Coordinates of C-alpha atoms in Angstrom, one line a residue:
X19 CA -9.1 3.7 9.8
X20 CA -8.2 1.0 7.2
X21 CA -11.0 -1.5 6.4
X22 CA -8.0 -4.0 5.9
X23 CA -6.3 -3.9 9.4
X24 CA -2.8 -5.2 9.7
X25 CA -4.0 -8.2 11.7
X26 CA -6.7 -9.1 9.2
X27 CA -6.0 -11.4 6.5
X28 CA -6.7 -10.1 2.9
X29 CA -9.8 -11.3 1.2
X30 CA -8.7 -12.6 -2.5
X31 CA -10.7 -13.5 -5.5
X32 CA -9.3 -17.0 -6.6
X33 CA -8.9 -17.0 -10.5
X34 CA -8.7 -20.4 -12.6
X35 CA -5.5 -21.8 -13.1
X36 CA -6.1 -21.5 -16.9
X37 CA -6.7 -17.7 -16.5
X38 CA -3.7 -16.9 -14.4
X39 CA -1.5 -18.9 -16.9
X40 CA -2.6 -17.4 -19.9
X41 CA -2.3 -13.7 -18.2
X42 CA 1.3 -14.5 -17.2
X43 CA 2.0 -15.9 -20.6
X44 CA 1.0 -12.4 -22.0
X45 CA 3.9 -10.9 -20.5
X46 CA 6.3 -13.2 -22.3
X47 CA 4.9 -12.2 -25.8
X48 CA 7.4 -9.0 -26.2
X49 CA 10.2 -11.5 -25.9
X50 CA 9.1 -14.0 -28.6
X51 CA 12.4 -14.2 -30.4
X52 CA 14.4 -14.7 -27.1
X53 CA 11.8 -17.6 -26.2
X54 CA 12.4 -19.1 -29.7
X55 CA 16.2 -18.8 -29.5
X56 CA 16.4 -20.3 -25.9
X57 CA 13.9 -23.1 -27.2
X58 CA 16.1 -23.9 -30.1
X59 CA 19.2 -24.0 -27.9
X60 CA 17.3 -26.5 -25.4
X61 CA 16.2 -28.6 -28.3
X62 CA 19.8 -29.1 -29.5
X63 CA 21.1 -29.8 -26.1
X64 CA 18.1 -32.1 -25.5
X65 CA 18.9 -34.0 -29.0
X66 CA 22.3 -34.6 -28.0
X67 CA 21.4 -35.9 -24.5
X68 CA 19.0 -38.2 -26.4
X69 CA 21.6 -39.6 -28.7
X70 CA 24.0 -40.4 -25.7
X71 CA 21.9 -43.7 -24.6
X72 CA 21.9 -44.7 -28.6
X73 CA 25.5 -44.1 -28.9
X74 CA 26.0 -46.1 -25.7
X75 CA 24.0 -48.9 -27.1
X76 CA 26.0 -49.1 -30.2
X77 CA 29.2 -49.0 -28.5
X78 CA 28.0 -52.1 -26.4
X79 CA 26.4 -54.1 -29.0
X80 CA 28.9 -53.4 -31.8
X81 CA 32.3 -52.4 -30.7
X82 CA 32.7 -53.9 -27.4
X83 CA 31.0 -57.3 -28.6
X84 CA 33.5 -57.3 -31.6
X85 CA 36.3 -56.1 -29.5
X86 CA 36.9 -53.0 -31.9
X87 CA 38.9 -50.7 -29.9
X88 CA 39.5 -48.2 -32.9
X89 CA 35.5 -48.1 -33.5
X90 CA 35.0 -47.5 -29.7
X91 CA 37.5 -44.6 -29.4
X92 CA 35.8 -43.0 -32.5
X93 CA 32.3 -43.1 -30.9
X94 CA 33.7 -42.0 -27.7
X95 CA 35.1 -38.9 -29.3
X96 CA 32.0 -38.0 -30.9
X97 CA 30.0 -38.3 -27.7
X98 CA 32.7 -36.0 -26.0
X99 CA 32.7 -33.4 -28.7
X100 CA 28.7 -33.3 -28.9
X101 CA 28.4 -32.9 -25.2
X102 CA 31.1 -30.1 -24.9
X103 CA 29.4 -28.2 -27.6
X104 CA 26.0 -28.8 -25.7
X105 CA 28.0 -27.4 -22.6
X106 CA 28.5 -24.2 -24.5
X107 CA 25.0 -23.9 -25.9
X108 CA 23.7 -24.3 -22.3
X109 CA 25.9 -21.5 -20.9
X110 CA 24.5 -19.2 -23.6
X111 CA 20.8 -20.3 -22.8
X112 CA 21.2 -19.7 -19.1
X113 CA 22.6 -16.0 -19.8
X114 CA 19.6 -15.4 -22.1
X115 CA 17.1 -16.7 -19.7
X116 CA 18.4 -14.7 -16.9
X117 CA 18.2 -11.5 -18.9
X118 CA 14.8 -12.2 -20.2
X119 CA 13.2 -13.2 -16.9
X120 CA 14.6 -10.2 -15.2
X121 CA 13.2 -8.0 -18.0
X122 CA 9.8 -9.5 -17.6
X123 CA 9.7 -9.2 -13.8
X124 CA 10.7 -5.6 -13.9
X125 CA 8.0 -5.1 -16.5
X126 CA 5.2 -6.4 -14.1
X127 CA 6.7 -4.3 -11.5
X128 CA 6.7 -1.2 -13.4
X129 CA 2.9 -1.7 -14.6
X130 CA 1.9 -2.6 -11.0
X131 CA 3.4 0.6 -9.7
X132 CA 2.1 2.6 -12.5
X133 CA -1.3 1.3 -11.9
X134 CA -1.1 2.2 -8.2
X135 CA -0.1 5.8 -8.9
X136 CA -3.3 6.2 -10.7
X137 CA -5.5 4.7 -8.2
X138 CA -7.7 6.9 -5.7
X139 CA -7.2 7.9 -2.3
X140 CA -9.8 5.4 -1.3
X141 CA -7.6 2.3 -2.3
X142 CA -5.0 3.7 0.3
X143 CA -7.5 4.3 2.6
X144 CA -8.5 0.9 2.6
X145 CA -5.0 -0.7 2.9
X146 CA -2.0 -0.5 5.1
X147 CA 1.1 0.8 3.0
X148 CA 3.1 -2.3 4.1
X149 CA 0.5 -4.8 2.5
X150 CA 0.8 -2.8 -1.0
X151 CA 4.4 -2.8 -0.7
X152 CA 4.4 -6.7 -0.4
X153 CA 2.6 -6.9 -3.6
X154 CA 4.9 -4.6 -5.4
X155 CA 8.1 -6.2 -4.3
X156 CA 7.7 -9.7 -2.7
X157 CA 4.8 -11.0 -4.9
X158 CA 6.2 -9.8 -8.0
X159 CA 9.7 -11.3 -7.0
X160 CA 8.0 -14.4 -6.4
X161 CA 6.9 -14.9 -10.2
X162 CA 10.6 -14.9 -11.4
X163 CA 11.0 -18.5 -11.0
X164 CA 7.5 -19.0 -12.8
X165 CA 9.0 -17.3 -16.0
X166 CA 12.4 -18.8 -15.6
X167 CA 10.9 -22.3 -15.4
X168 CA 8.2 -22.1 -18.0
X169 CA 10.8 -21.7 -20.5
X170 CA 13.8 -23.6 -18.8
X171 CA 12.1 -26.5 -17.6
X172 CA 8.4 -26.7 -19.0
X173 CA 8.8 -26.2 -22.6
X174 CA 11.8 -28.7 -23.2
X175 CA 10.9 -31.1 -20.7
X176 CA 7.5 -31.6 -22.5
X177 CA 9.3 -32.2 -25.6
X178 CA 11.8 -34.4 -24.1
X179 CA 9.2 -36.4 -22.7
X180 CA 7.6 -36.9 -26.0
X181 CA 10.7 -37.7 -27.9
X182 CA 11.7 -40.1 -25.3
X183 CA 8.5 -41.8 -25.2
X184 CA 8.7 -42.2 -29.1
X185 CA 12.2 -43.8 -28.8
X186 CA 11.3 -46.2 -26.0
X187 CA 8.1 -47.3 -27.9
X188 CA 10.2 -47.6 -31.2
X189 CA 12.8 -49.9 -29.3
X190 CA 10.2 -52.1 -27.6
X191 CA 6.6 -51.3 -27.2
X192 CA 5.7 -53.8 -24.3
X193 CA 8.7 -52.7 -22.1
X194 CA 7.7 -48.8 -22.8
X195 CA 4.2 -49.8 -21.9
X196 CA 5.0 -51.4 -18.6
X197 CA 7.3 -48.3 -17.6
X198 CA 4.7 -45.8 -18.0
X199 CA 2.0 -47.9 -16.5
X200 CA 2.4 -46.3 -12.8
X201 CA 1.6 -42.6 -14.4
X202 CA -2.1 -42.5 -13.8
X203 CA -1.5 -43.1 -10.1
X204 CA 0.9 -40.3 -10.0
X205 CA -1.3 -37.7 -11.6
X206 CA -4.1 -38.4 -9.3
X207 CA -1.9 -38.0 -6.3
X208 CA -0.4 -34.6 -7.6
X209 CA -3.8 -33.3 -8.6
X210 CA -5.1 -33.9 -5.1
X211 CA -2.0 -32.3 -3.5
X212 CA -2.3 -29.4 -5.6
X213 CA -5.7 -28.4 -4.6
X214 CA -4.7 -28.3 -0.9
X215 CA -1.2 -26.8 -1.5
X216 CA -2.8 -23.6 -3.2
X217 CA -4.5 -22.9 -0.1
X218 CA -1.8 -23.2 2.2
X219 CA 0.3 -20.9 -0.1
X220 CA -2.7 -18.4 -0.1
X221 CA -2.4 -18.5 3.8
X222 CA 1.3 -17.9 3.9
X223 CA 1.2 -14.9 1.5
X224 CA -1.6 -13.4 3.8
X225 CA 0.5 -13.9 6.7
X226 CA 3.5 -12.5 5.0
X227 CA 1.7 -9.5 3.9
X228 CA 0.6 -8.8 7.6
X229 CA 4.1 -9.0 8.8
X230 CA 5.2 -6.6 6.1
X231 CA 2.5 -4.2 7.1
X232 CA 3.3 -4.2 10.9
X233 CA 7.1 -4.0 10.0
X234 CA 6.4 -0.7 8.1
X235 CA 4.0 0.7 10.6
X236 CA 6.4 0.0 13.2
X237 CA 9.3 1.6 11.7
X238 CA 7.1 4.7 10.7
X239 CA 6.1 5.1 14.2
X240 CA 9.2 4.4 15.9
X241 CA 9.6 7.6 17.7
X242 CA 6.3 6.8 19.4
X243 CA 7.4 3.3 20.3
X244 CA 10.6 4.6 21.8
X245 CA 8.7 7.7 23.7
X246 CA 6.6 5.3 25.4
X247 CA 8.9 2.5 26.1
X248 CA 7.0 0.2 24.2
X249 CA 10.0 -1.6 22.6
X250 CA 9.1 -5.0 24.2
X251 CA 5.4 -4.9 23.1
X252 CA 6.5 -4.0 19.6
X253 CA 9.1 -7.1 19.8
X254 CA 6.3 -9.5 21.0
X255 CA 4.0 -8.3 18.2
X256 CA 6.7 -8.9 15.8
X257 CA 7.3 -12.1 17.0
X258 CA 3.8 -13.3 16.9
X259 CA 3.5 -12.2 13.1
X260 CA 6.9 -14.3 12.3
X261 CA 5.4 -17.2 14.0
X262 CA 2.3 -17.0 12.1
X263 CA 3.9 -16.6 8.8
X264 CA 6.6 -19.1 9.7
X265 CA 4.0 -21.7 10.8
X266 CA 2.0 -21.2 7.5
X267 CA 5.0 -21.6 5.6
X268 CA 6.2 -24.8 7.3
X269 CA 2.5 -26.4 6.7
X270 CA 2.7 -25.2 3.0
X271 CA 6.0 -26.7 2.4
X272 CA 5.4 -30.0 4.2
X273 CA 2.6 -30.4 1.6
X274 CA 4.8 -29.4 -1.3
X275 CA 7.5 -31.9 -0.4
X276 CA 5.0 -34.8 -1.3
X277 CA 5.2 -34.0 -4.9
X278 CA 9.1 -35.1 -4.7
X279 CA 8.1 -38.2 -2.8
X280 CA 5.5 -39.3 -5.2
X281 CA 7.5 -38.9 -8.2
X282 CA 10.5 -40.5 -6.7
X283 CA 8.0 -43.5 -5.6
X284 CA 6.7 -43.6 -9.2
X285 CA 10.1 -43.6 -10.8
X286 CA 11.3 -46.6 -8.4
X287 CA 8.2 -48.5 -9.0
X288 CA 8.6 -48.0 -12.7
X289 CA 12.2 -49.2 -12.5
X290 CA 11.5 -52.3 -10.6
X291 CA 8.6 -53.2 -13.1
X292 CA 10.8 -52.8 -16.1
X293 CA 13.6 -54.7 -14.6
X294 CA 11.2 -57.6 -13.6
X295 CA 10.1 -57.9 -17.2
X296 CA 13.3 -57.3 -18.9
X297 CA 14.9 -60.3 -17.2
X298 CA 12.4 -62.4 -18.7
X299 CA 12.9 -60.9 -22.2
X300 CA 16.5 -61.2 -21.9
X301 CA 16.2 -64.8 -21.1
X302 CA 13.9 -65.1 -24.1
X303 CA 16.4 -63.1 -26.2
X304 CA 13.8 -60.7 -27.5
X305 CA 16.3 -57.9 -26.5
X306 CA 19.9 -57.5 -26.1
X307 CA 21.9 -56.2 -23.3
X308 CA 22.8 -53.0 -24.9
X309 CA 19.1 -52.6 -25.5
X310 CA 18.4 -52.9 -21.8
X311 CA 21.1 -50.6 -20.7
X312 CA 19.9 -48.0 -23.3
X313 CA 16.5 -48.6 -22.3
X314 CA 17.0 -47.9 -18.6
X315 CA 18.9 -44.7 -19.5
X316 CA 16.0 -43.7 -21.3
X317 CA 13.7 -44.5 -18.4
X318 CA 15.8 -42.2 -16.3
X319 CA 15.6 -39.7 -19.0
X320 CA 11.6 -40.2 -19.2
X321 CA 11.3 -39.7 -15.1
X322 CA 13.6 -36.9 -14.8
X323 CA 11.7 -34.3 -16.7
X324 CA 8.7 -35.6 -14.9
X325 CA 10.3 -34.5 -11.9
X326 CA 11.3 -31.2 -13.4
X327 CA 7.7 -30.5 -14.6
X328 CA 6.6 -31.6 -10.9
X329 CA 9.0 -29.1 -9.8
X330 CA 7.5 -26.5 -12.3
X331 CA 3.9 -27.4 -11.2
X332 CA 5.0 -26.9 -7.6
X333 CA 6.3 -23.4 -8.5
X334 CA 3.2 -22.8 -10.4
X335 CA 1.1 -23.6 -7.4
X336 CA 3.1 -21.3 -5.3
X337 CA 2.9 -18.5 -7.9
X338 CA -1.0 -18.9 -8.1
X339 CA -1.4 -16.8 -4.9
X340 CA 1.1 -14.0 -5.9
X341 CA -0.5 -13.7 -9.4
X342 CA -3.9 -13.5 -7.8
X343 CA -2.7 -10.6 -5.3
X344 CA -0.9 -8.8 -8.5
X345 CA -3.9 -9.2 -10.7
X346 CA -6.4 -8.1 -7.9
X347 CA -4.5 -4.7 -7.7
X348 CA -4.5 -4.3 -11.5
X349 CA -8.0 -4.9 -12.0
X350 CA -9.1 -2.2 -9.7
X351 CA -10.1 0.9 -11.5
X352 CA -9.7 4.2 -10.0
X353 CA -12.8 5.8 -8.3
X354 CA -11.4 9.2 -9.8
X355 CA -11.1 9.1 -13.5
X356 CA -11.3 11.0 -16.5
X357 CA -14.7 10.8 -17.9
X358 CA -13.8 13.4 -20.6
X359 CA -10.9 14.4 -22.7
X360 CA -11.9 17.8 -22.6
X361 CA -9.0 20.0 -21.1
X362 CA -9.8 22.7 -18.6
X363 CA -9.5 26.0 -19.8
X364 CA -7.5 28.6 -18.0
X365 CA -9.0 29.0 -14.4
X366 CA -10.4 32.4 -13.3
X367 CA -11.4 30.8 -9.9
X368 CA -15.1 31.0 -9.5
X369 CA -16.2 27.9 -7.5
X370 CA -19.6 26.8 -6.7
X371 CA -21.0 24.0 -4.6
X372 CA -24.4 22.8 -5.8
X373 CA -26.2 20.4 -3.4
X374 CA -23.0 18.5 -2.6
X375 CA -23.3 15.4 -0.4
X376 CA -20.6 12.8 0.3
X377 CA -19.9 9.6 2.0
X378 CA -16.5 7.9 2.5
X379 CA -18.4 4.9 3.6
X380 CA -22.0 4.0 2.2
X381 CA -24.5 4.9 4.8
X382 CA -22.3 7.3 6.7
X383 CA -22.9 10.8 5.4
X384 CA -20.0 13.4 5.9
X385 CA -21.4 16.4 4.0
X386 CA -25.2 17.0 3.6
X387 CA -26.4 19.2 0.6
X388 CA -23.7 21.9 0.7
X389 CA -24.3 25.1 -1.3
X390 CA -22.1 27.9 -1.7
X391 CA -20.6 30.0 -4.4
X392 CA -17.1 31.9 -4.3
X393 CA -16.3 34.8 -6.6
X394 CA -12.9 34.6 -8.5
X395 CA -10.1 36.1 -6.2
X396 CA -12.0 35.6 -2.8
X397 CA -10.5 34.2 0.3
X398 CA -12.6 31.6 1.9
X399 CA -11.9 30.5 5.7
X400 CA -13.4 27.2 6.9
X401 CA -13.7 26.8 10.6
X402 CA -15.5 24.4 12.8
X403 CA -15.0 21.6 15.1
X404 CA -12.9 18.7 14.1
X405 CA -14.6 16.2 11.9
X406 CA -17.0 18.7 10.6
X407 CA -16.2 18.4 7.0
X408 CA -13.7 21.1 6.2
X409 CA -11.1 18.8 5.0
X410 CA -13.8 17.0 2.8
X411 CA -14.8 20.0 1.2
X412 CA -11.3 20.8 -0.1
X413 CA -10.8 17.1 -1.1
X414 CA -13.8 17.1 -3.2
X415 CA -12.8 20.7 -4.8
X416 CA -9.5 19.1 -5.3
X417 CA -11.2 16.1 -6.9
X418 CA -9.4 13.5 -4.7
X419 CA -12.9 12.1 -4.2
X420 CA -16.0 12.4 -6.3
X421 CA -19.1 13.7 -4.8
X422 CA -21.8 11.3 -3.8
X423 CA -24.5 13.7 -5.2
X424 CA -24.6 17.3 -6.3
X425 CA -22.0 19.2 -8.6
X426 CA -19.1 21.1 -8.1
X427 CA -18.5 23.9 -10.5
X428 CA -15.3 25.8 -11.5
X429 CA -16.0 28.6 -13.7
X430 CA -19.4 27.3 -14.3
X431 CA -17.8 23.9 -15.6
X432 CA -18.6 20.6 -13.7
X433 CA -15.2 19.2 -12.7
X434 CA -16.0 15.8 -13.6
X435 CA -16.2 16.5 -16.9
X436 CA -12.8 18.0 -17.7
X437 CA -9.6 15.9 -17.9
X438 CA -8.3 15.6 -14.3
X439 CA -4.7 16.8 -14.9
X440 CA -5.4 19.9 -16.6
X441 CA -7.8 20.8 -13.6
X442 CA -5.3 19.9 -10.9
X443 CA -2.4 21.4 -12.6
X444 CA -4.0 24.9 -12.1
X445 CA -4.6 24.4 -8.2
X446 CA -1.9 24.9 -5.3
X447 CA -2.7 22.4 -2.5
X448 CA -1.1 22.2 0.8
X449 CA -2.8 19.5 2.8
X450 CA -2.9 19.0 6.6
X451 CA -0.6 16.1 6.5
X452 CA 2.7 17.7 5.5
X453 CA 4.7 15.1 3.7
X454 CA 8.1 15.7 2.4
X455 CA 10.2 13.2 0.4
X456 CA 13.5 12.0 1.0
X457 CA 15.3 14.1 -1.3
X458 CA 17.0 17.8 -1.1
X459 CA 14.8 20.9 -0.1
X460 CA 15.0 22.1 -3.7
X461 CA 13.6 18.8 -5.3
X462 CA 10.9 19.2 -2.5
X463 CA 9.7 22.7 -3.3
X464 CA 10.1 21.8 -7.1
X465 CA 7.2 19.3 -7.0
X466 CA 5.0 22.2 -7.3
X467 CA 6.6 23.2 -10.7
X468 CA 8.9 20.4 -12.2
X469 CA 10.6 22.8 -14.6
X470 CA 11.0 25.6 -11.9
X471 CA 14.2 27.5 -12.1
X472 CA 16.6 28.1 -9.1
X473 CA 15.5 31.6 -9.0
X474 CA 11.8 30.8 -8.8
X475 CA 12.4 28.4 -5.9
X476 CA 14.4 30.9 -3.7
X477 CA 11.7 33.6 -4.5
X478 CA 8.9 31.4 -3.0
X479 CA 11.1 30.3 0.0
X480 CA 11.9 34.1 0.8
X481 CA 8.1 34.8 0.6
X482 CA 7.2 32.0 3.2
X483 CA 10.1 32.9 5.4
X484 CA 12.2 29.8 5.1
X485 CA 15.1 31.0 2.8
X486 CA 17.5 32.3 5.6
X487 CA 17.2 29.0 7.4
X488 CA 17.9 27.0 4.3
X489 CA 21.0 28.9 3.6
X490 CA 22.2 28.4 6.9
X491 CA 22.5 24.7 6.3
X492 CA 25.8 23.3 4.9
X493 CA 24.6 22.3 1.6
X494 CA 21.6 25.0 1.5
X495 CA 19.0 23.9 -0.7
X496 CA 20.7 20.9 -1.7
X497 CA 20.4 19.7 1.7
X498 CA 18.6 16.3 2.2
X499 CA 15.5 16.4 4.4
X500 CA 15.7 12.8 5.3
X501 CA 12.4 10.3 5.1
X502 CA 9.3 12.2 5.7
X503 CA 11.4 15.5 6.4
X504 CA 12.5 14.4 9.9
X505 CA 15.6 16.4 9.7
X506 CA 13.5 19.3 10.1
X507 CA 10.9 20.8 12.6
X508 CA 7.4 20.4 12.0
X509 CA 7.0 24.3 11.3
X510 CA 10.0 24.0 8.8
X511 CA 8.4 21.3 7.2
X512 CA 5.2 23.3 6.9
X513 CA 6.8 26.3 5.2
X514 CA 8.7 24.3 2.6
X515 CA 5.4 22.5 1.9
X516 CA 3.6 26.1 1.6
X517 CA 6.6 26.9 -0.7
X518 CA 5.9 24.1 -2.8
X519 CA 2.0 25.0 -3.1
X520 CA 3.0 28.7 -4.0
X521 CA 5.6 27.7 -6.7
X522 CA 2.9 26.3 -8.7
X523 CA 1.4 29.8 -9.2
X524 CA -2.1 28.5 -8.9
X525 CA -5.5 30.2 -9.7
X526 CA -7.1 28.1 -6.9
X527 CA -5.0 28.0 -3.8
X528 CA -5.9 25.6 -0.6
X529 CA -4.2 25.9 2.5
X530 CA -5.2 23.4 5.1
X531 CA -3.8 24.3 8.4
X532 CA -0.9 26.0 6.8
X533 CA 0.4 28.0 9.8
X534 CA -0.7 25.7 12.7
X535 CA 2.9 24.7 13.9
X536 CA 4.8 27.9 13.1
X537 CA 6.0 29.9 16.2
X538 CA 4.4 33.6 16.4
X539 CA 7.4 35.4 15.1
X540 CA 7.4 33.0 11.9
X541 CA 3.9 33.3 11.6
X542 CA 4.0 37.0 11.1
X543 CA 6.4 36.6 8.3
X544 CA 4.2 33.7 6.6
X545 CA 1.1 35.9 6.8
X546 CA 2.6 38.7 5.1
X547 CA 3.9 36.3 2.3
X548 CA 0.5 34.6 2.0
X549 CA -1.3 38.0 1.9
X550 CA 0.8 39.0 -1.2
X551 CA -0.1 35.6 -2.7
X552 CA -3.6 35.4 -2.3
X553 CA -4.2 38.6 -4.3
X554 CA -5.9 37.6 -7.5
X555 CA -6.4 34.1 -6.3
X556 CA -9.3 32.0 -5.1
X557 CA -8.2 30.7 -1.8
X558 CA -9.6 28.1 0.6
X559 CA -7.9 28.5 3.9
X560 CA -8.7 25.9 6.8
X561 CA -7.5 27.2 10.4
X562 CA -7.9 26.5 13.9
X563 CA -5.9 29.6 15.1
X564 CA -8.7 32.1 14.2
X565 CA -6.4 35.0 14.3
X566 CA -5.0 34.1 10.9
X567 CA -8.3 34.6 9.1
X568 CA -9.8 37.6 10.5
X569 CA -9.2 39.4 7.0
X570 CA -10.9 36.8 4.9
X571 CA -13.6 37.8 2.4
X572 CA -15.7 35.3 3.8
X573 CA -15.7 32.6 7.0
X574 CA -18.0 29.6 6.6
X575 CA -18.6 27.7 9.8
X576 CA -18.9 23.9 9.2
X577 CA -20.6 21.6 11.6
X578 CA -21.8 18.1 11.1
X579 CA -21.5 18.2 7.3
X580 CA -23.6 21.7 7.0
X581 CA -22.5 25.5 6.7
X582 CA -24.5 26.7 9.9
X583 CA -22.9 30.2 9.5
X584 CA -21.1 32.4 6.7
X585 CA -19.9 36.0 6.6
X586 CA -17.1 38.0 7.6
X587 CA -15.5 38.2 10.8
X588 CA -17.2 41.4 11.9
X589 CA -20.5 40.0 10.7
X590 CA -20.2 36.8 12.4
X591 CA -19.0 38.4 15.8
X592 CA -21.8 40.6 15.7
X593 CA -24.3 37.8 15.1
X594 CA -23.0 36.0 18.1
X595 CA -23.5 32.4 17.0
X596 CA -21.3 29.4 16.5
X597 CA -18.2 31.5 15.3
X598 CA -18.7 34.0 18.1
X599 CA -18.5 31.3 20.7
X600 CA -15.6 29.5 19.1
X601 CA -13.6 32.8 18.8
X602 CA -14.2 34.0 22.4
X603 CA -13.4 30.4 23.8
X604 CA -10.3 30.6 22.0
X605 CA -9.1 34.0 23.2
X606 CA -10.3 33.1 26.6
X607 CA -8.1 30.3 26.7
X608 CA -5.1 32.5 25.5
X609 CA -6.0 35.0 28.3
X610 CA -6.0 32.3 30.7
X611 CA -2.6 30.9 29.5
X612 CA -1.1 34.4 29.8

């Protein structure tokens, strides 16, 4: 069971705002030229916007006052020409911005996806799939506005404020000082709101992740839901998750909306103060009407970027939570990783477990000092009650998990001391949980050997007895099996999975309940194929149907994480121990059924 259950809010480590911003900014480094070009375009457009009030001042104080129609038309044409050119530049800027932002987001999603591919099974054991999807899709998508606004708003608006402030102070120092006197109060208010807002956006993303996890799980198990007529229960649960997410979103938005109110209030108070002082200054003839009109325009140009920066800051606050969730996964190191660059040589197939103990969770042992040695080419059957540790043994041999203590040797080499890919590529594995991708039958079998020819694929399909069925389908090997192989029966899925494992032509073959859901007739065909393929291969077979493992070179009975019996079928029957009791009880059950 996942430690982080669907209803449980995820625990996240909060990084500092500076750390998050710097890490996000690193994703923009490959696009320095684009950022520079966009910034130049913005500065050009901004310069024209800053020039407009000054041209208006000249028009009022010089041409309108002197009743110079020709001069007024000339300055009007200049303004129209400059602003039309600025419009074209703005269009180019928006197009470049869209392309750059999309590429950055794609790069983050690719990095996150690639990293998750390398993470160990323990990562997936601890998290519902839906919550992982929420980070790869939703959280990455939410960063799009951050990258867009950081170039589109933050950089140019900072420059705009600087230039406007310089112009205002050069025009009239006292009036400029009065117009910005309200800023300290605004910054205190915004900082307070940001602290509270981040917590609320964190909660919203957690609730959204819970909803995503529940939806994914419910759709994956829709056959169970409908079989037990539990649709109403599922809908009620879904509505509860939606309500939790909606309520957390409303609380976050209500607080976020205070940003706008505080900026607009500050803007309004600033304008009132400026008009109050300017009336007196006009009476004293220390400023002209044109200067006041131009100054009022500049005040609007001063507060508008503050409004946009507040909007960017708002976006930034909502992005903090998404960034935290993304960086948390990127910082997770795989438990199973290469400790050496040494390649595994061609495997002969000798396997040895030396005092191997293992715990999935600290303090809860699953295997206790397991010792055994298998010669190359031997067929080993693992039997025993559910939860005894059979699958754990093959998971450790496949190095899906690392041993808690002890060593696993293949041809005398500790498997932790060789490159993982070079080791696994020489193994064929068919796990108990048969999984097929929503691709064609050919592509699913081809996972065993990505460069396999059609002839090789058909050969293994014939050996496991699935070829005739495949050819009876309308598109044959090109038939799509649907998600998780739902178009096929359980037995057919297992046969395709078996073909996939055999295509790898491994020196070590692992079959976990490979024939558990195949009918008796098909089982006989499969067993014949398996016998041929087990030759010259070290094989580990887990089977509850004991009739399928009678010919194994050795049968090991696993109970409570220990090997309590080991020997051939005849030896263990003669011993009349655990295996004998299991064997007799199984055939008693079959006899009664008959």
